[in-house]
mmCIF file with all atom_site columns, C-alpha atoms in Angstrom:
data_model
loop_
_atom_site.group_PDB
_atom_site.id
_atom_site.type_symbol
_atom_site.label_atom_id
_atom_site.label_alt_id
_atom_site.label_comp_id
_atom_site.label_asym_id
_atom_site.label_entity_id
_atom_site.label_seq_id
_atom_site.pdbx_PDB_ins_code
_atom_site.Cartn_x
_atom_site.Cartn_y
_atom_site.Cartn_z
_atom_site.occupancy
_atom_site.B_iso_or_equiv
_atom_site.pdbx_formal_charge
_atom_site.auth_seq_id
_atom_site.auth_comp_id
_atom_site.auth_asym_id
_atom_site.auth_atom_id
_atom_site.pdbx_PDB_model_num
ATOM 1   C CA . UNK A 1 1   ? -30.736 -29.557 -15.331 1.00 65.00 ? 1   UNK A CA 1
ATOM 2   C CA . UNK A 1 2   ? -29.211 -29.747 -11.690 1.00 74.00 ? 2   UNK A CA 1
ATOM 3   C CA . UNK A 1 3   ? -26.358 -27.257 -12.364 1.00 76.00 ? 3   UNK A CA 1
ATOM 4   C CA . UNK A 1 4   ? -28.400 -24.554 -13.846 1.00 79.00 ? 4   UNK A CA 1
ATOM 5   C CA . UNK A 1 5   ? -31.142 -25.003 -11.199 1.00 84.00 ? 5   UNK A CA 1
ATOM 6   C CA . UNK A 1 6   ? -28.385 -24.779 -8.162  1.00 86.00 ? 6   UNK A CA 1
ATOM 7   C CA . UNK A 1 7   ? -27.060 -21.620 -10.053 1.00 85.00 ? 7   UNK A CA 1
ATOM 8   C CA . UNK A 1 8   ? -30.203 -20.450 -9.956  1.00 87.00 ? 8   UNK A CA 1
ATOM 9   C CA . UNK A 1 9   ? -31.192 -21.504 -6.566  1.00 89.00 ? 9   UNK A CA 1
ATOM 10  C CA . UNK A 1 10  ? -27.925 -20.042 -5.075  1.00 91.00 ? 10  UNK A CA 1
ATOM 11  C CA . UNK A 1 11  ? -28.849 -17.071 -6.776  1.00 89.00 ? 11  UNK A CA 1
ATOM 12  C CA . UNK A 1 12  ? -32.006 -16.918 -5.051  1.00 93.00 ? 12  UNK A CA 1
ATOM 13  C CA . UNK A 1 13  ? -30.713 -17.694 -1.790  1.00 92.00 ? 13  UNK A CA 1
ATOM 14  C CA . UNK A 1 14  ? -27.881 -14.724 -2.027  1.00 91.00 ? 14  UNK A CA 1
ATOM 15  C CA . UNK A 1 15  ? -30.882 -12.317 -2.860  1.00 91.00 ? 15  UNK A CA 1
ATOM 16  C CA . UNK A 1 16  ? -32.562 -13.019 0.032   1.00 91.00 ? 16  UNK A CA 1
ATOM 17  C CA . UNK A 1 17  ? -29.556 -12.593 2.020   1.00 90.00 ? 17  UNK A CA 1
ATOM 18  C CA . UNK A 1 18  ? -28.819 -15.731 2.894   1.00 92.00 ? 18  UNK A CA 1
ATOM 19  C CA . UNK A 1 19  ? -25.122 -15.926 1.904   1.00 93.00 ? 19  UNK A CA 1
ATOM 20  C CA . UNK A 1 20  ? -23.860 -18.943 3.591   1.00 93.00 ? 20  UNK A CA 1
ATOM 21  C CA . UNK A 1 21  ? -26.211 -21.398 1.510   1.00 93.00 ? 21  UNK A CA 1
ATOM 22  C CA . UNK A 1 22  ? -25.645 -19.280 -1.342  1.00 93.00 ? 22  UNK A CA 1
ATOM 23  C CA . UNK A 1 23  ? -22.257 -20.210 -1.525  1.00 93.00 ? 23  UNK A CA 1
ATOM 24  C CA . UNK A 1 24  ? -22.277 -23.841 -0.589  1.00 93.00 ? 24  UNK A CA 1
ATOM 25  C CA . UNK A 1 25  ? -24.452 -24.063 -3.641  1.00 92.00 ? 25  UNK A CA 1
ATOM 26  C CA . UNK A 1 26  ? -22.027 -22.205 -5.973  1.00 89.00 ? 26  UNK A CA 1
ATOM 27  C CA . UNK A 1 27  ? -19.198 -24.443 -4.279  1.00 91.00 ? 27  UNK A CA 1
ATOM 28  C CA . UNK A 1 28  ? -20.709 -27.453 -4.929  1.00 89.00 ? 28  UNK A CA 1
ATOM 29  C CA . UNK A 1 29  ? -21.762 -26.818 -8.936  1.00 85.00 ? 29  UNK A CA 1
ATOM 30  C CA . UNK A 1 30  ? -18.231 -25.423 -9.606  1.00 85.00 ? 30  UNK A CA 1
ATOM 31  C CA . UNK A 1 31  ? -16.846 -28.368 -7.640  1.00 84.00 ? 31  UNK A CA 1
ATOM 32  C CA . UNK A 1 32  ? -18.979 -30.512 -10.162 1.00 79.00 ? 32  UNK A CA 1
ATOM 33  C CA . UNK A 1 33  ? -17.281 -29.526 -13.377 1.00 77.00 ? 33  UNK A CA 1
ATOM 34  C CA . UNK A 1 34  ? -14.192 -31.168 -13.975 1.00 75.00 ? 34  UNK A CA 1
ATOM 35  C CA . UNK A 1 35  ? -13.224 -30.170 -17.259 1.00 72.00 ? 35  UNK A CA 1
ATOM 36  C CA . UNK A 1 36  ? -14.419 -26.422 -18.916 1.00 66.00 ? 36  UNK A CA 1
ATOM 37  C CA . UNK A 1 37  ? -14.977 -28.261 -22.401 1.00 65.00 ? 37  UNK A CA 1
ATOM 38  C CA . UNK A 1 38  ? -16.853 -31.075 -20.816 1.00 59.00 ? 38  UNK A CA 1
ATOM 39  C CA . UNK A 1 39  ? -19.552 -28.565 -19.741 1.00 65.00 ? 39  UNK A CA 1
ATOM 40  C CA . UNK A 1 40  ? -22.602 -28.478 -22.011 1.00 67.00 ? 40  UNK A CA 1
ATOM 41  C CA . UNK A 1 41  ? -26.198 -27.755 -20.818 1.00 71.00 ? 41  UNK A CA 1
ATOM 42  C CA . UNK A 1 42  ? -29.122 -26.327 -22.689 1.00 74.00 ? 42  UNK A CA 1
ATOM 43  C CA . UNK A 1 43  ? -30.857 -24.666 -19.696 1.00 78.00 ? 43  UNK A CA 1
ATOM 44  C CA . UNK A 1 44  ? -27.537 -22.626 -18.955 1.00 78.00 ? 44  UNK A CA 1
ATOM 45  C CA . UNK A 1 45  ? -24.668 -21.459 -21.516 1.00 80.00 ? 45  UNK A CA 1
ATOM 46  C CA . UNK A 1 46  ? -21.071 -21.141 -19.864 1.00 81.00 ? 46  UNK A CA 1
ATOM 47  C CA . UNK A 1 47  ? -21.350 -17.819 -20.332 1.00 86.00 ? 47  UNK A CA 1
ATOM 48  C CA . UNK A 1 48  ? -24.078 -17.411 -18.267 1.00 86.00 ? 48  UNK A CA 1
ATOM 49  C CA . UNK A 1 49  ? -23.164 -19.517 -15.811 1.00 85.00 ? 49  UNK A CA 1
ATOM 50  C CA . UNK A 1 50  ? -19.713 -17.610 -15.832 1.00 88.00 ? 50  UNK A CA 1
ATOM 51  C CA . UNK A 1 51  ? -21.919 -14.125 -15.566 1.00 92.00 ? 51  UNK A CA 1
ATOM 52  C CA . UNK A 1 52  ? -24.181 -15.563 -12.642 1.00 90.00 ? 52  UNK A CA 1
ATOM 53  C CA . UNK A 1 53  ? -20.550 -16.481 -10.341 1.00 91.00 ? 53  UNK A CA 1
ATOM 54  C CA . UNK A 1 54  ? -19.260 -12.840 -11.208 1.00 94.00 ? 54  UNK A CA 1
ATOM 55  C CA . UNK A 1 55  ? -22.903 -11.331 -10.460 1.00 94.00 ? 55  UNK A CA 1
ATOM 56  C CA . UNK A 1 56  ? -22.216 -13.269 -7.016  1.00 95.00 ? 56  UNK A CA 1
ATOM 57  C CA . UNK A 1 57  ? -18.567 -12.425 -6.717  1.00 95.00 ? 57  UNK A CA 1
ATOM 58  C CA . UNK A 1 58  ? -19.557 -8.480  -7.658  1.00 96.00 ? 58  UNK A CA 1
ATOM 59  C CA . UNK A 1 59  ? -22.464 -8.579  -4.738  1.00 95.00 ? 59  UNK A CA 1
ATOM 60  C CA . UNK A 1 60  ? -20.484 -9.350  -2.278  1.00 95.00 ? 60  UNK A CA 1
ATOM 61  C CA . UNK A 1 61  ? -17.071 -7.473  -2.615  1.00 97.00 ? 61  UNK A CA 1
ATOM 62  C CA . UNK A 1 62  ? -20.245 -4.194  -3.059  1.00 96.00 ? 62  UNK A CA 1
ATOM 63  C CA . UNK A 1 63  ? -21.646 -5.012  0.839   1.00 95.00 ? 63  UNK A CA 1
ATOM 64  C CA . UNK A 1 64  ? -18.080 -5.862  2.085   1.00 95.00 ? 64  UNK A CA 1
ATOM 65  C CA . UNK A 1 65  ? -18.240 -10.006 2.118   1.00 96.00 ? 65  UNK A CA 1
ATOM 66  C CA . UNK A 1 66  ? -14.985 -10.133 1.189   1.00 97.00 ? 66  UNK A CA 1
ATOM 67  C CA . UNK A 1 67  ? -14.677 -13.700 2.914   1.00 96.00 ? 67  UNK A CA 1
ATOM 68  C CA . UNK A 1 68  ? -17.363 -15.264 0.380   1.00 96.00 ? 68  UNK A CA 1
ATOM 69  C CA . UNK A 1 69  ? -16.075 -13.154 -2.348  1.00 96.00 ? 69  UNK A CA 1
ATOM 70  C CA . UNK A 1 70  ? -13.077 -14.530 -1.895  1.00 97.00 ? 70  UNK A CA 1
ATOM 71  C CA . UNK A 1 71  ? -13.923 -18.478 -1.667  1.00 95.00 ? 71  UNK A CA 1
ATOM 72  C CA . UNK A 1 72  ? -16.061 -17.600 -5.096  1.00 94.00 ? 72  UNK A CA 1
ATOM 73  C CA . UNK A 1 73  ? -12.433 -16.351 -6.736  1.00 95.00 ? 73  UNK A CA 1
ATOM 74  C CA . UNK A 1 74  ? -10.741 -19.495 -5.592  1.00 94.00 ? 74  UNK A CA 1
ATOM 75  C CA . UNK A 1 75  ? -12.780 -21.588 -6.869  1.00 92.00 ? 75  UNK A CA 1
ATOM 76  C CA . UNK A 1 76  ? -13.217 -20.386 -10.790 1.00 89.00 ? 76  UNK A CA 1
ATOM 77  C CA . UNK A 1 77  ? -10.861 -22.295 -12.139 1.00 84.00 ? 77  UNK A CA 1
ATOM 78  C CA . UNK A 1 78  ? -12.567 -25.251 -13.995 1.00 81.00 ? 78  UNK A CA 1
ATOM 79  C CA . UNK A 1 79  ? -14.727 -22.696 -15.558 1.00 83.00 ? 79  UNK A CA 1
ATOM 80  C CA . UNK A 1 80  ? -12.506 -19.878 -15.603 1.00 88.00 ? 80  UNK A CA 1
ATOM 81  C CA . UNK A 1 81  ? -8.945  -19.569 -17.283 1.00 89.00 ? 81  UNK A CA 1
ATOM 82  C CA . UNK A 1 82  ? -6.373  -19.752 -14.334 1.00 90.00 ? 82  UNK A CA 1
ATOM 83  C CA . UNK A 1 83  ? -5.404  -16.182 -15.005 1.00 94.00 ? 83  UNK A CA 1
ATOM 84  C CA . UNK A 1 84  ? -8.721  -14.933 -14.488 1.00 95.00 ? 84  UNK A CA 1
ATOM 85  C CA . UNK A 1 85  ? -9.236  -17.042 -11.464 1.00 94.00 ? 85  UNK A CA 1
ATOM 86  C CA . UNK A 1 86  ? -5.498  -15.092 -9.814  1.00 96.00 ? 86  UNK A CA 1
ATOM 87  C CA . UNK A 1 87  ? -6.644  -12.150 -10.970 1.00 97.00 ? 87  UNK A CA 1
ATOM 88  C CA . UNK A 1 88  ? -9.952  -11.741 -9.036  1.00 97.00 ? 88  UNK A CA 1
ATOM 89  C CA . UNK A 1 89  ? -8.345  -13.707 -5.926  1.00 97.00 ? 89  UNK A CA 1
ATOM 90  C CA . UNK A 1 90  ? -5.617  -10.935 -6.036  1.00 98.00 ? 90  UNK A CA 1
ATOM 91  C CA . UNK A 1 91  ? -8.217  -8.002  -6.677  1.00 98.00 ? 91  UNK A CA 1
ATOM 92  C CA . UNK A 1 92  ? -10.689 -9.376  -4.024  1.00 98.00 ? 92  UNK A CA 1
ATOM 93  C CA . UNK A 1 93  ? -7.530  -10.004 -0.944  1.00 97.00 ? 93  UNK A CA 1
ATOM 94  C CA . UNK A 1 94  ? -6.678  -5.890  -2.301  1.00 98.00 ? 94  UNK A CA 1
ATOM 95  C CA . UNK A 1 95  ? -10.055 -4.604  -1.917  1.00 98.00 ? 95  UNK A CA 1
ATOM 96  C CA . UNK A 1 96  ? -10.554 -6.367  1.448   1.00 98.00 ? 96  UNK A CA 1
ATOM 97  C CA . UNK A 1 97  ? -7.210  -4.936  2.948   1.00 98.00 ? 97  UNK A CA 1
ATOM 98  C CA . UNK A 1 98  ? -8.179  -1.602  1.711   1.00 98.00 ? 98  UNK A CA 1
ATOM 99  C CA . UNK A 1 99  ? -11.506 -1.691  3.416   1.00 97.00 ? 99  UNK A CA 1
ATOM 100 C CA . UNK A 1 100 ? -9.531  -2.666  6.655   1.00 97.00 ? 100 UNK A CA 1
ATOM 101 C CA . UNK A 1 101 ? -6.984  0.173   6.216   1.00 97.00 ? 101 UNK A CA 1
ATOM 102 C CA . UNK A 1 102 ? -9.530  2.453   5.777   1.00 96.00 ? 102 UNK A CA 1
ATOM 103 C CA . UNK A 1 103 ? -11.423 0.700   9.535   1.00 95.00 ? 103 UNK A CA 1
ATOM 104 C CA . UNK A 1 104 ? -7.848  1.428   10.937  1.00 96.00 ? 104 UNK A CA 1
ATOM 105 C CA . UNK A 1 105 ? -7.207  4.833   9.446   1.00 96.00 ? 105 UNK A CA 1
ATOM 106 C CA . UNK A 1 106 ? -10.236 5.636   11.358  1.00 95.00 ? 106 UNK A CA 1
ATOM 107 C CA . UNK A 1 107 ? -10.222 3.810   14.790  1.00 93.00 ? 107 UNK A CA 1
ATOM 108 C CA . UNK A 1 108 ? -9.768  4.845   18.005  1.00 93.00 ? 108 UNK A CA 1
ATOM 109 C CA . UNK A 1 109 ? -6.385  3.986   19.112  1.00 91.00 ? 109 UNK A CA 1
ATOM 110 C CA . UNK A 1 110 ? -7.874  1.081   21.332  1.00 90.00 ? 110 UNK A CA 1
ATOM 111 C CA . UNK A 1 111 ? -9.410  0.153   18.434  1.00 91.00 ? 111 UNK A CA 1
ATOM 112 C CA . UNK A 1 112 ? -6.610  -0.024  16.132  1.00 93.00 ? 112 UNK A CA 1
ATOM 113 C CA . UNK A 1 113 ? -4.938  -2.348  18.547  1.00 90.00 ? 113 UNK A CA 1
ATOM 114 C CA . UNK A 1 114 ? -7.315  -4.878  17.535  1.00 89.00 ? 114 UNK A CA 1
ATOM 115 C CA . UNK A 1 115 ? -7.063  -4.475  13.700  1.00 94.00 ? 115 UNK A CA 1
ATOM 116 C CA . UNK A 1 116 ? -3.638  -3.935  13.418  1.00 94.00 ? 116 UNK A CA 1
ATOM 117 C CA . UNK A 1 117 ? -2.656  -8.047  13.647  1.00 95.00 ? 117 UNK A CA 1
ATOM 118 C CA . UNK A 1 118 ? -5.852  -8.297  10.972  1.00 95.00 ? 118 UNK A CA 1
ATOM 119 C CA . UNK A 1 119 ? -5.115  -5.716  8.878   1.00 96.00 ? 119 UNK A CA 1
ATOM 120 C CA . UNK A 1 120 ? -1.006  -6.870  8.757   1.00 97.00 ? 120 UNK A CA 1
ATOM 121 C CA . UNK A 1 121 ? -2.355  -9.951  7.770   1.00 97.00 ? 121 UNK A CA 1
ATOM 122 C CA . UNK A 1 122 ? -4.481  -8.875  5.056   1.00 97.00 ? 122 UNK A CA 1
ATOM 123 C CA . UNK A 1 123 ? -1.913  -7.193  3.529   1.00 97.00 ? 123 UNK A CA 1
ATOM 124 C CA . UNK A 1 124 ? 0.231   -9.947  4.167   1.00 97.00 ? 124 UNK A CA 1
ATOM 125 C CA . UNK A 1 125 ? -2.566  -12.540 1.820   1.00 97.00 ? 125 UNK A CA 1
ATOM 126 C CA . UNK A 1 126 ? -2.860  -9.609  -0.849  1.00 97.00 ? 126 UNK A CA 1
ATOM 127 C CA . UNK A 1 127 ? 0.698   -9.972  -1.280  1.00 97.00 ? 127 UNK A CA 1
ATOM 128 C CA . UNK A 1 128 ? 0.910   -13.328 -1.644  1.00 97.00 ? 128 UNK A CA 1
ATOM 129 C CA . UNK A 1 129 ? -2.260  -13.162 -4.068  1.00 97.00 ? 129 UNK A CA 1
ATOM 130 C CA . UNK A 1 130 ? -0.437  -10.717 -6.254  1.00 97.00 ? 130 UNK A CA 1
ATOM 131 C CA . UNK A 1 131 ? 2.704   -13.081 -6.377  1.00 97.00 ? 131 UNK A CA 1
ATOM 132 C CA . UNK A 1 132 ? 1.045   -16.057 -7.310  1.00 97.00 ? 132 UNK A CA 1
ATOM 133 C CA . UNK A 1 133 ? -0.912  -13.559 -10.225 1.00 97.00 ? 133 UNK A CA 1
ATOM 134 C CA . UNK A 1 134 ? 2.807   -12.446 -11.331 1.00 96.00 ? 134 UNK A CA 1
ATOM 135 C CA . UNK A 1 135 ? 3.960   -16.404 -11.464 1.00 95.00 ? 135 UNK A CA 1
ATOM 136 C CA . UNK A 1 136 ? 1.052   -16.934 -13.886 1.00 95.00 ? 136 UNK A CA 1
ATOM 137 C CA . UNK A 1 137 ? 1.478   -13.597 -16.232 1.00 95.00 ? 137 UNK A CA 1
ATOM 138 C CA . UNK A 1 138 ? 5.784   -13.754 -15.838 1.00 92.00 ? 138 UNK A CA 1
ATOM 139 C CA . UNK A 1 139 ? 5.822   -13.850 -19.358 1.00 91.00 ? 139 UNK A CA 1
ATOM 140 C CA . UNK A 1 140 ? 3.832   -10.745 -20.304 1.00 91.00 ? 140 UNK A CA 1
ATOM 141 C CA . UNK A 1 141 ? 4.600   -7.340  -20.483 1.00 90.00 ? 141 UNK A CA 1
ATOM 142 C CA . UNK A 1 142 ? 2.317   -7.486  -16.871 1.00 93.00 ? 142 UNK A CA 1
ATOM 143 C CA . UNK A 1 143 ? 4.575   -8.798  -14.693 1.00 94.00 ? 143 UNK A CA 1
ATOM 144 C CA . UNK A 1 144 ? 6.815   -5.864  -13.726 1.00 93.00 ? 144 UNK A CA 1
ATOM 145 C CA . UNK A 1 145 ? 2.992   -4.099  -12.744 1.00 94.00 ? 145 UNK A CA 1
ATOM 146 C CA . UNK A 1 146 ? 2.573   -7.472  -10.563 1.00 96.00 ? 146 UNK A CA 1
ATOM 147 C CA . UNK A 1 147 ? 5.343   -8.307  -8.917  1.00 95.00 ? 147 UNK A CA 1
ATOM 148 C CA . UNK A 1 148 ? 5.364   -4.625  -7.886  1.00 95.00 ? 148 UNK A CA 1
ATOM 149 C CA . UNK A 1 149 ? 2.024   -4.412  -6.018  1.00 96.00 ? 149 UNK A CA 1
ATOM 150 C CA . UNK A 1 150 ? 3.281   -7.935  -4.652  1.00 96.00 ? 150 UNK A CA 1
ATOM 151 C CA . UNK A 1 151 ? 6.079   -5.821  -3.362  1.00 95.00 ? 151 UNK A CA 1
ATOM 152 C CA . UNK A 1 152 ? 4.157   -2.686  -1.482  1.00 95.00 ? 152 UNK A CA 1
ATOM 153 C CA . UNK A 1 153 ? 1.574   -5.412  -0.100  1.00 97.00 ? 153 UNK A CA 1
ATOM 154 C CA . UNK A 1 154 ? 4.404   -7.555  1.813   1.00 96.00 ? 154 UNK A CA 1
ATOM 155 C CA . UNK A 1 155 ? 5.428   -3.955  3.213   1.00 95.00 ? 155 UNK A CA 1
ATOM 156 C CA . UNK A 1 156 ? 1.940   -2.756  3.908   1.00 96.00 ? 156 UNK A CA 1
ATOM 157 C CA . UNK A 1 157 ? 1.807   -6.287  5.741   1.00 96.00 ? 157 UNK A CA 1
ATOM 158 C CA . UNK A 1 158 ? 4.857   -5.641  7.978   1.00 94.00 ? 158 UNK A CA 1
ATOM 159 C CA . UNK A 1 159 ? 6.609   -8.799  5.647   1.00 94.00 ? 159 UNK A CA 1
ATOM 160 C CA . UNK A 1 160 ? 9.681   -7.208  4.878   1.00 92.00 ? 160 UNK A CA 1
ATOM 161 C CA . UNK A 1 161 ? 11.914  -9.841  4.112   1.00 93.00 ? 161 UNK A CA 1
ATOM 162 C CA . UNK A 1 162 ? 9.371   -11.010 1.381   1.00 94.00 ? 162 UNK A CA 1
ATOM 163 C CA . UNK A 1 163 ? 8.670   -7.443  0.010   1.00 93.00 ? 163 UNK A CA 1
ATOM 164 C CA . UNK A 1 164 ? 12.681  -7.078  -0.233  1.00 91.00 ? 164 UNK A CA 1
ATOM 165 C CA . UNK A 1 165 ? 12.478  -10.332 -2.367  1.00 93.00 ? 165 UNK A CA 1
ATOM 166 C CA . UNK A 1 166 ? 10.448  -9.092  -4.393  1.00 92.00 ? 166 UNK A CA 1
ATOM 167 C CA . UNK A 1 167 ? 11.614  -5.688  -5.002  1.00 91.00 ? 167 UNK A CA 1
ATOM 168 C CA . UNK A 1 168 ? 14.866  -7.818  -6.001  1.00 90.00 ? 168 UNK A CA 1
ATOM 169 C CA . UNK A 1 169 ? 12.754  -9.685  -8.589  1.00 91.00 ? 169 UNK A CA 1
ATOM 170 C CA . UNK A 1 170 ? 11.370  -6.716  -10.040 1.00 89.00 ? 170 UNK A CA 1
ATOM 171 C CA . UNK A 1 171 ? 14.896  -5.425  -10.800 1.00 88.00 ? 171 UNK A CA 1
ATOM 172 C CA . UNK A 1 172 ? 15.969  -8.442  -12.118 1.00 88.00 ? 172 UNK A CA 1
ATOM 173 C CA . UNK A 1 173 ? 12.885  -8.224  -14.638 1.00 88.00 ? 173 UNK A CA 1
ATOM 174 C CA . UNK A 1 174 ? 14.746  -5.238  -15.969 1.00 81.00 ? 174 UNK A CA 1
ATOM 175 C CA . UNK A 1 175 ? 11.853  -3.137  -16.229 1.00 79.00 ? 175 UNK A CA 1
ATOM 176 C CA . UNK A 1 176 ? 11.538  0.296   -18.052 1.00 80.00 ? 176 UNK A CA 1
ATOM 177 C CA . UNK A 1 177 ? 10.295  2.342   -14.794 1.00 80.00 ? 177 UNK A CA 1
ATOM 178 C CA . UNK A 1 178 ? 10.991  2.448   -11.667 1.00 82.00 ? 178 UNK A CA 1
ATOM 179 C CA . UNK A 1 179 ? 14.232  0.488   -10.845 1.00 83.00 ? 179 UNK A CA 1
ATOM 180 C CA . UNK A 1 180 ? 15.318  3.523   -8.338  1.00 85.00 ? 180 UNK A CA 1
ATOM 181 C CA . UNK A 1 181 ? 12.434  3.244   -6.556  1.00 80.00 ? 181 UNK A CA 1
ATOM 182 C CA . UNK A 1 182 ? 12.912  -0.250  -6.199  1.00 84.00 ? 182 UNK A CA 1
ATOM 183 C CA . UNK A 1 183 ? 16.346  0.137   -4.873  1.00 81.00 ? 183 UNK A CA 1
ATOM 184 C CA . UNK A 1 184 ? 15.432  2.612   -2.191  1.00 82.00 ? 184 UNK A CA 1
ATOM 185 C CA . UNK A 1 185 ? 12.627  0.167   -1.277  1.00 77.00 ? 185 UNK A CA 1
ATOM 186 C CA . UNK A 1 186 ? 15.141  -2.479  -0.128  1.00 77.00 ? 186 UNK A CA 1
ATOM 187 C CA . UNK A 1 187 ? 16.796  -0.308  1.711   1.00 73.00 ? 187 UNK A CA 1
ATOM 188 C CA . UNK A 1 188 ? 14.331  0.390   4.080   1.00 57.00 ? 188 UNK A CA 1
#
């Protein structure tokens, strides 16, 4: 009874705007369940309860609240395959550097001073967010995709060194496309 009454009291709470209870809530039912086959509950299926975090994680990347969107991703694990869990962590530190590119594309240069350390940053944690999803999916047919956009975000983040590792990693995964790009990428 407790978990699908928090679920639906955090829902509440996010609807009337009042995000930062919202996601204690969520945080503290997900932090509840230890195991994914331990949870049973006749008030809430796992697929709702799965549907209701998404609703929440959806919500807030749509008004920008990429912070709490983000602490929702990393934290889906018990009741979320890892995968799926890397995978919106990696998606939500993308969307949140492109918002910021697109603040900085459109700042005044005083302004842009200001977002560029952010924004380098950003691009910086999307990286590393798309490495850790390539770690997880190295065995698929995925991972040249991955470690890719791993690569361009450690650029776009000023990380060179790391985007040149990476760019090394996709050639060593002997992918089908896109090796010469690669190689000119480590030159630069």
């Amino acid at each position: 009874e407790g978990i699908a009454a928090s679920i639906e009291l955090a829902g509440i709470l996010r609807k009337q705007g009042r995000d930062e209870e919202a996601l204690s809530a969520y945080l503290d039912v997900m932090h509840s369940i230890r195991r994914p086959e331990d949870f049973c509950n006749r008030w809430l299926t796992r697929k709702e309860f799965q549907r209701a975090l998404l609703d929440a994680w959806s919500e807030w990347i749509a008004q920008t609240e990429f912070e709490n969107a983000l602490a929702i991703a990393e934290s889906l694990t018990p009741l979320f395959d890892h995968l799926r869990s890397r995978e919106l962590v990696a998606e939500t530190n993308q969307r949140w550097a492109v918002h910021l590119q697109r603040e900085y594309d459109e700042a005044t240069i005083d302004r842009r001073r200001g977002l560029a350390h952010e924004l380098h940053q950003r691009w910086s944690h999307c990286g590393d967010a798309y490495a850790k999803l390539a770690h997880v999916v190295r065995f698929t047919n995925r991972y040249e995709d991955i470690i890719w956009q791993s690569t361009t975000c450690y650029a776009k983040g000023q990380r060179f060194e790391k985007s040149a590792e990476q760019s090394s990693e996709f050639i060593r995964s002997t992918p089908k496309f896109g090796v010469p790009r690669a190689h000119v990428h480590r030159g630069i």
